[in-house]
Short mmCIF file of C-alpha atoms and ligand atoms in Angstrom, two decimals:
data_model
loop_
_atom_site.label_atom_id
_atom_site.label_comp_id
_atom_site.label_asym_id
_atom_site.label_seq_id
_atom_site.Cartn_x
_atom_site.Cartn_y
_atom_site.Cartn_z
CA MET B 24 260.46 81.74 116.56
CA ASP B 25 258.93 81.79 119.18
CA LEU B 26 256.71 84.87 120.31
CA SER B 27 259.00 86.99 122.70
CA ASN B 28 262.03 87.44 119.86
CA LEU B 29 259.22 87.36 116.78
CA VAL B 30 257.64 90.45 118.49
CA GLN B 31 261.14 92.14 119.48
CA GLU B 32 261.63 92.36 116.04
CA PHE B 33 259.51 95.15 116.08
CA ASP B 34 260.47 99.00 116.84
CA VAL B 35 258.48 99.07 120.30
CA GLY B 36 260.57 101.49 122.82
CA GLY B 37 261.45 99.40 126.44
CA ARG B 38 261.92 95.56 127.40
CA LEU B 39 259.41 93.47 126.60
CA VAL B 40 257.23 92.27 129.59
CA THR B 41 254.60 89.71 127.31
CA VAL B 42 252.91 88.68 125.05
CA MET B 43 250.04 86.78 125.27
CA PRO B 44 246.52 85.60 123.36
CA THR B 45 243.65 88.74 123.38
CA GLY B 46 241.01 88.60 121.88
CA ASN B 47 238.02 86.22 119.44
CA GLY B 48 238.86 86.86 116.14
CA ASN B 49 237.65 83.61 113.71
CA VAL B 50 240.61 84.12 111.10
CA ASN B 51 243.51 85.74 112.11
CA ASP B 52 245.75 84.72 115.86
CA THR B 53 245.85 88.34 118.50
CA TYR B 54 248.56 89.12 120.89
CA LEU B 55 248.86 91.40 123.31
CA ALA B 56 252.72 92.77 123.68
CA ILE B 57 253.65 94.70 126.68
CA PHE B 58 256.35 96.63 126.30
CA ARG B 59 258.22 99.20 129.91
CA ASN B 60 261.41 100.68 130.74
CA THR B 61 261.72 102.88 134.02
CA PHE B 62 258.59 105.00 133.54
CA GLU B 63 256.96 103.93 130.73
CA GLU B 64 254.55 101.23 129.16
CA TYR B 65 253.94 100.33 125.54
CA GLN B 66 251.19 97.55 124.39
CA VAL B 67 250.61 96.69 120.79
CA ILE B 68 249.03 94.22 118.84
CA LEU B 69 250.78 91.40 117.72
CA GLN B 70 248.70 89.03 115.15
CA ARG B 71 249.29 86.60 112.47
CA ILE B 72 247.27 86.95 109.41
CA ASN B 73 246.16 83.80 108.35
CA THR B 74 247.64 84.06 105.00
CA LYS B 75 245.11 81.46 103.72
CA VAL B 76 242.47 83.12 103.24
CA PHE B 77 244.44 87.04 102.86
CA PRO B 78 246.82 84.96 99.96
CA ASP B 79 248.63 88.61 99.75
CA PRO B 80 248.97 90.41 103.03
CA ALA B 81 251.18 93.04 101.81
CA LEU B 82 248.11 94.58 100.25
CA ILE B 83 246.34 94.64 103.22
CA MET B 84 249.19 96.61 104.68
CA ASN B 85 249.28 98.97 102.43
CA ASN B 86 245.60 99.67 102.21
CA LEU B 87 245.57 100.31 106.05
CA ARG B 88 249.12 103.05 105.31
CA LYS B 89 247.16 104.92 103.38
CA VAL B 90 243.43 104.84 105.28
CA THR B 91 245.54 105.46 108.75
CA ALA B 92 246.88 108.14 107.21
CA HIS B 93 244.43 109.97 105.96
CA VAL B 94 242.03 109.35 108.83
CA HIS B 95 244.62 110.24 111.40
CA GLN B 96 244.79 113.78 109.37
CA LYS B 97 241.64 114.49 109.25
CA LEU B 98 240.33 113.30 112.79
CA GLU B 99 243.57 115.82 113.98
CA LYS B 100 240.85 118.48 112.06
CA ASP B 101 238.04 117.51 113.48
CA CYS B 102 238.91 117.36 116.73
CA GLU B 103 237.99 120.88 118.23
CA ARG B 104 234.10 119.52 117.06
CA ALA B 105 234.13 115.78 118.12
CA ASP B 106 232.27 115.13 121.91
CA ARG B 107 235.25 112.79 122.24
CA VAL B 108 238.64 111.47 121.68
CA TRP B 109 238.50 109.38 118.63
CA GLN B 110 241.23 106.76 117.63
CA MET B 111 242.63 104.61 115.71
CA PRO B 112 246.09 102.31 115.17
CA LYS B 113 248.80 103.05 114.15
CA ILE B 114 251.06 100.76 112.27
CA VAL B 115 254.56 99.96 114.41
CA LYS B 116 257.28 99.51 112.02
CA THR B 117 260.04 96.55 112.77
CA ARG B 118 263.27 97.41 113.09
CA ASN B 119 264.79 97.62 109.42
CA GLY B 120 261.31 100.53 108.68
CA ASN B 121 258.46 97.48 107.25
CA ASP B 122 255.71 97.68 107.50
CA PHE B 123 255.14 94.16 108.31
CA PHE B 124 257.55 90.58 109.44
CA VAL B 125 257.90 87.40 107.78
CA ASP B 126 259.26 83.92 109.93
CA ASN B 127 261.21 81.37 108.34
CA ALA B 128 258.34 79.38 108.40
CA ASN B 129 256.66 81.98 106.08
CA GLY B 130 254.42 83.10 108.64
CA PHE B 131 253.29 87.01 107.34
CA TRP B 132 253.46 89.44 111.48
CA ARG B 133 252.49 92.95 111.70
CA VAL B 134 252.37 95.51 115.12
CA ILE B 135 250.17 97.71 115.26
CA THR B 136 249.01 100.69 118.55
CA LYS B 137 246.72 99.69 121.28
CA ILE B 138 243.66 101.33 121.28
CA PRO B 139 243.92 102.32 125.57
CA SER B 140 241.82 102.32 128.22
CA ALA B 141 238.78 100.67 126.17
CA THR B 142 237.02 97.39 125.32
CA ALA B 143 235.64 95.42 122.51
CA PHE B 144 232.51 93.39 123.42
CA ASP B 145 231.08 90.26 122.50
CA GLU B 146 227.58 90.73 122.78
CA SER B 147 225.15 93.81 122.87
CA GLN B 148 225.50 95.51 126.21
CA GLY B 149 222.54 96.60 126.09
CA VAL B 150 220.83 99.72 124.58
CA GLU B 151 223.45 102.70 124.73
CA HIS B 152 225.53 100.25 123.76
CA ALA B 153 223.41 99.76 120.75
CA ARG B 154 223.41 103.60 120.82
CA GLU B 155 227.46 104.15 120.89
CA CYS B 156 228.29 100.87 117.95
CA GLY B 157 226.38 102.79 115.55
CA THR B 158 227.88 106.63 116.08
CA VAL B 159 231.04 104.56 115.63
CA LEU B 160 230.51 102.80 112.35
CA GLY B 161 228.70 105.69 111.31
CA TYR B 162 231.71 108.52 112.31
CA PHE B 163 234.27 105.99 110.76
CA HIS B 164 232.14 105.95 107.54
CA TRP B 165 232.33 109.57 107.85
CA LEU B 166 235.49 109.49 107.12
CA LEU B 167 236.85 107.66 105.18
CA SER B 168 233.70 109.35 102.40
CA ASP B 169 236.14 111.66 100.72
CA ILE B 170 238.96 109.54 100.09
CA SER B 171 238.01 107.92 96.40
CA HIS B 172 238.12 103.36 96.52
CA GLU B 173 240.14 103.48 93.13
CA GLY B 174 243.77 103.26 94.69
CA PHE B 175 242.83 100.87 97.04
CA ALA B 176 243.30 96.98 96.13
CA ASP B 177 240.17 94.78 97.17
CA PRO B 178 242.40 92.56 99.62
CA LEU B 179 239.40 89.68 99.22
CA PRO B 180 237.93 90.12 96.09
CA GLY B 181 234.07 88.91 95.76
CA PHE B 182 233.49 89.05 99.79
CA HIS B 183 231.00 89.59 99.80
CA ILE B 184 229.37 89.24 96.59
CA THR B 185 226.40 86.54 98.24
CA SER B 186 225.93 84.64 95.55
CA GLY B 187 229.32 83.66 95.18
CA TYR B 188 229.45 82.17 98.64
CA LEU B 189 225.96 80.02 97.01
CA ALA B 190 228.94 79.14 93.99
CA ALA B 191 231.18 77.76 96.56
CA TYR B 192 228.59 75.79 98.42
CA ASP B 193 226.68 74.35 94.97
CA ARG B 194 231.17 73.37 94.74
CA VAL B 195 231.33 71.61 97.92
CA LEU B 196 228.09 69.84 97.26
CA GLU B 197 229.22 68.57 94.73
CA GLU B 198 233.34 68.12 94.27
CA VAL B 199 233.87 67.01 98.07
CA PRO B 200 231.98 63.27 99.06
CA GLU B 201 232.45 64.30 102.83
CA ALA B 202 230.15 67.58 102.05
CA LYS B 203 227.26 65.54 101.37
CA ARG B 204 227.64 63.07 103.60
CA ARG B 205 228.02 65.99 105.79
CA LEU B 206 224.79 66.98 104.51
CA SER B 207 222.69 63.78 104.85
CA ALA B 208 223.69 62.62 108.39
CA SER B 209 222.28 65.81 109.54
CA MET B 210 218.53 66.86 109.91
CA GLU B 211 219.73 69.91 110.81
CA ALA B 212 222.04 70.24 107.76
CA ARG B 213 219.01 69.45 105.41
CA ARG B 214 217.04 71.65 107.20
CA MET B 215 219.40 74.59 106.42
CA ALA B 216 219.85 73.45 102.73
CA ALA B 217 216.39 74.48 102.23
CA PHE B 218 216.50 77.21 103.91
CA VAL B 219 219.17 78.49 101.35
CA GLU B 220 217.15 77.02 98.56
CA LYS B 221 214.62 79.68 99.24
CA ARG B 222 217.32 82.72 99.35
CA ARG B 223 219.25 81.94 95.93
CA GLU B 224 217.24 84.85 93.89
CA PHE B 225 217.32 87.40 96.57
CA ALA B 226 220.99 86.68 97.23
CA THR B 227 221.66 89.24 94.72
CA VAL B 228 219.94 91.97 96.07
CA LEU B 229 222.43 94.65 96.48
CA GLN B 230 224.68 92.90 93.62
CA LYS B 231 221.56 94.10 91.28
CA ALA B 232 221.07 97.71 92.56
CA LEU B 233 225.23 98.68 92.31
CA VAL B 234 225.71 96.69 88.69
CA CYS B 235 222.03 99.53 87.65
CA GLY B 236 223.48 102.42 89.00
CA GLU B 237 221.43 102.60 92.93
CA LEU B 238 224.11 102.11 94.72
CA GLN B 239 227.45 103.24 94.29
CA LYS B 240 231.02 101.93 95.94
CA ARG B 241 232.64 103.37 98.37
CA MET B 242 235.02 102.48 100.98
CA MET B 243 234.47 99.92 103.43
CA HIS B 244 234.78 98.25 107.34
CA GLY B 245 234.15 94.66 105.54
CA ASP B 246 234.32 93.30 108.85
CA PRO B 247 232.49 95.73 112.37
CA LYS B 248 230.79 93.28 114.02
CA VAL B 249 230.32 94.11 118.38
CA ASN B 250 233.49 93.04 118.69
CA ASN B 251 235.71 95.01 116.05
CA ILE B 252 234.26 98.53 117.79
CA MET B 253 235.83 99.88 120.95
CA ILE B 254 234.02 101.33 124.09
CA ASP B 255 235.78 103.37 126.15
CA ASP B 256 236.04 102.64 129.72
CA PHE B 257 235.79 106.11 130.80
CA THR B 258 233.36 107.47 129.65
CA GLY B 259 231.63 104.41 127.78
CA LYS B 260 231.75 106.44 124.41
CA GLY B 261 232.10 104.34 121.19
CA SER B 262 236.72 105.41 120.46
CA ALA B 263 237.42 103.55 117.57
CA MET B 264 236.88 100.36 115.35
CA ILE B 265 239.59 98.25 114.89
CA ASP B 266 240.53 94.90 113.35
CA LEU B 267 241.29 96.86 109.77
CA ASP B 268 241.78 93.95 107.26
CA THR B 269 239.55 94.16 105.44
CA ILE B 270 238.93 97.35 104.36
CA SER B 271 238.18 97.93 101.12
CA PRO B 272 235.67 99.13 98.15
CA GLY B 273 232.40 97.77 98.56
CA LEU B 274 228.76 98.93 99.76
CA VAL B 275 228.17 100.38 102.98
CA HIS B 276 225.11 98.40 103.47
CA TYR B 277 227.36 95.67 103.76
CA ASP B 278 229.16 96.94 107.36
CA PHE B 279 225.25 98.34 107.85
CA GLY B 280 223.70 94.43 107.49
CA ASP B 281 227.40 93.05 109.09
CA ALA B 282 226.86 95.06 111.80
CA ILE B 283 223.46 94.81 113.10
CA ARG B 284 223.17 91.07 112.66
CA SER B 285 225.44 91.37 115.11
CA ILE B 286 225.27 94.10 117.33
CA CYS B 287 221.30 93.31 117.80
CA ASN B 288 221.77 90.14 118.60
CA PRO B 289 222.05 89.72 121.95
CA ALA B 290 222.62 86.11 122.71
CA GLY B 291 225.29 86.84 120.42
CA GLU B 292 227.20 83.63 117.44
CA GLU B 293 228.39 81.26 119.27
CA GLU B 294 224.96 80.50 121.31
CA THR B 295 223.77 77.03 121.72
CA ASN B 296 220.27 77.78 122.80
CA LEU B 297 218.47 78.86 119.56
CA SER B 298 215.50 80.77 120.80
CA LYS B 299 217.49 83.53 122.72
CA VAL B 300 218.42 84.17 119.24
CA TYR B 301 216.57 87.52 117.64
CA LEU B 302 217.09 90.43 116.48
CA ASP B 303 215.52 92.97 118.96
CA LEU B 304 214.32 95.91 117.40
CA GLU B 305 215.09 98.58 120.35
CA LEU B 306 218.47 97.88 119.91
CA CYS B 307 218.15 98.29 116.43
CA GLU B 308 216.50 101.55 117.25
CA ALA B 309 219.24 102.31 119.13
CA PHE B 310 221.91 102.05 116.60
CA CYS B 311 220.21 103.15 113.71
CA MET B 312 219.82 106.23 116.47
CA GLY B 313 223.58 106.66 116.14
CA TYR B 314 224.42 105.63 112.76
CA LEU B 315 222.18 107.37 110.52
CA GLU B 316 222.81 111.11 112.73
CA GLN B 317 227.05 110.18 110.96
CA ALA B 318 225.06 109.06 107.83
CA GLU B 319 223.06 111.71 107.29
CA MET B 320 226.29 113.98 105.66
CA PHE B 321 227.30 111.11 102.79
CA MET B 322 223.70 109.04 102.55
CA SER B 323 221.34 109.20 99.65
CA SER B 324 217.78 108.00 99.69
CA ALA B 325 218.27 105.36 97.52
CA ASP B 326 221.20 104.68 99.95
CA LYS B 327 218.49 103.85 102.76
CA ASN B 328 216.30 102.51 100.29
CA TYR B 329 218.39 98.77 100.70
CA LEU B 330 219.10 99.01 104.24
CA TYR B 331 216.68 96.41 105.01
CA ASP B 332 217.65 93.86 102.31
CA ALA B 333 221.39 94.75 103.79
CA VAL B 334 221.49 93.18 107.37
CA ARG B 335 218.67 89.73 105.93
CA LEU B 336 221.48 89.64 103.21
CA ILE B 337 224.27 89.71 105.25
CA THR B 338 223.23 87.95 108.35
CA PHE B 339 221.91 85.14 105.28
CA GLU B 340 225.27 85.25 103.61
CA LEU B 341 227.40 84.85 106.93
CA GLY B 342 224.86 81.88 107.67
CA LEU B 343 225.68 80.84 104.76
CA ARG B 344 229.49 81.00 104.95
CA PHE B 345 229.43 79.39 108.38
CA PHE B 346 227.18 76.02 107.22
CA GLN B 347 229.59 75.71 103.90
CA ASP B 348 232.80 75.76 105.62
CA PHE B 349 231.06 72.82 108.06
CA LEU B 350 230.35 70.79 104.85
CA ALA B 351 233.04 71.33 103.67
CA GLY B 352 235.10 69.98 106.77
CA ASP B 353 236.46 74.03 108.95
CA ILE B 354 238.66 75.24 106.30
CA TYR B 355 237.90 78.62 106.62
CA PHE B 356 236.80 79.89 109.90
CA LYS B 357 239.11 78.57 113.56
CA THR B 358 237.25 76.38 115.41
CA SER B 359 237.46 74.72 118.77
CA PHE B 360 234.60 72.12 119.13
CA PRO B 361 233.22 70.07 115.88
CA GLU B 362 230.53 71.29 114.28
CA GLN B 363 230.55 74.68 115.79
CA ASN B 364 230.36 76.34 112.57
CA LEU B 365 227.48 74.49 112.12
CA HIS B 366 226.20 75.82 115.29
CA ARG B 367 227.01 79.02 113.87
CA ALA B 368 225.29 78.70 110.95
CA ARG B 369 222.25 78.26 112.75
CA VAL B 370 222.55 80.98 114.78
CA GLN B 371 223.19 82.80 111.70
CA PHE B 372 219.96 81.71 109.99
CA THR B 373 217.75 81.97 112.90
CA LEU B 374 218.49 85.73 113.14
CA CYS B 375 217.95 86.18 109.64
CA GLU B 376 213.92 84.40 110.06
CA SER B 377 213.95 86.55 112.46
CA ILE B 378 214.47 89.98 110.59
CA GLU B 379 212.77 88.60 108.28
CA VAL B 380 209.02 88.08 110.27
CA ARG B 381 210.02 91.81 110.87
CA GLU B 382 210.34 93.25 108.31
CA SER B 383 207.95 96.04 107.91
CA MET B 384 208.41 97.48 111.71
CA LEU B 385 212.61 97.32 110.19
CA GLN B 386 211.52 98.86 107.05
CA LYS B 387 209.78 101.94 109.32
CA LEU B 388 212.74 102.38 111.42
CA LEU B 389 215.64 102.99 108.63
CA CYS B 390 213.23 104.76 105.96
CA GLY B 391 210.91 106.46 108.11
C1 GN1 V 10 235.85 86.96 110.80
O1 GN1 V 10 238.35 86.68 111.79
P1 GN1 V 10 237.02 87.73 112.89
O2 GN1 V 10 236.30 87.11 113.18
O3 GN1 V 10 237.23 89.39 112.66
C2 GN1 V 10 235.30 86.58 109.13
C3 GN1 V 10 234.52 88.01 108.88
C4 GN1 V 10 232.93 87.46 110.03
C5 GN1 V 10 233.00 87.27 111.19
C6 GN1 V 10 231.93 86.54 112.18
C7 GN1 V 10 237.75 87.91 107.30
O4 GN1 V 10 236.02 88.08 111.05
O5 GN1 V 10 234.13 87.75 107.46
O6 GN1 V 10 231.53 88.09 109.88
O7 GN1 V 10 234.28 86.20 111.71
N1 GN1 V 10 236.52 87.82 108.55
C8 GN1 V 10 236.98 87.43 107.66
O8 GN1 V 10 232.54 86.34 112.67
O9 GN1 V 10 236.45 86.65 106.95
MG1 MG V 11 237.85 90.60 110.77
#
């Protein structure tokens, strides 16, 4: 089924003008579709959910329906107090009234509204941008802070359980002969394996804090990297979080760490010159200022004690996920050239080292 027929299964007004790829997601396929009538234009986002990653996409749509209903209501109530117009995408139903459409090849498609006049950048644009990103994530957490996580299914169980990724990494090296070959063929890869070994124990730090009750589960975004934060084209203010498939019960720390590792590395995730990869403390300070201003409303001092660990851990975890996927043969993350996942892993491990070197400065920034 071609894309133009597919998108017309959804209940958008007007006639289809175009449908084209958009965004740089590593997992789902994303398209922008434009419809027009004689006096208006509608722009929507069409996505095919990657069912290798999300085995039960209906569950994502259930979560999304509940979260968007809650957030839209809360945004309405809070709009007088707000210093900007906050937005949250809305699900566009199919002509039959469903939240998604399954094509004849079992492809799982959904359409959501596009956040208008806003841009998602792939790399940090400087301190002002970093601060806005912090404000957006903090506000997003506040929006979700009064929904009980109990009623939500987890679309990706174990998504940020780092020890699970270590186990998967061990399994791949044990069971996939090609993985062993890839590891022994590259000195770089062997160095990275040694990097992983030194951090095995650290990998459980947040899990332990959760089990002993120091940290509590809350609703989280799951993937708040820099290009999932929309910045208004006219005001320069953050206006929305997008890519809502990973919203689930978890620790807001995962989000905090993920956002910092993404926003405060000025070189971005795909840099090949490692000397450009580092954690920029100025960007980090700006992000934290924006975030903590919002998070004061729900964050405890025990929460703050784990923010540094979260930044280090999520950076390590993503490096490990890329590395494991390279060894496994690029099964999970989309790639456009050989060894791209190895490169991506090098970037995250370099960033992780840079975070470790800055521990005392970061602790001061995060805990005061
Ligand atoms: C994936 O699809 P995308 O690009 O939004 C991944 C995140 C990673 C990110 C790294 C479901 O997100 O966890 O941080 O790549 N999402 C999933 O770029 O695995
Ligand atoms: Mg995503």
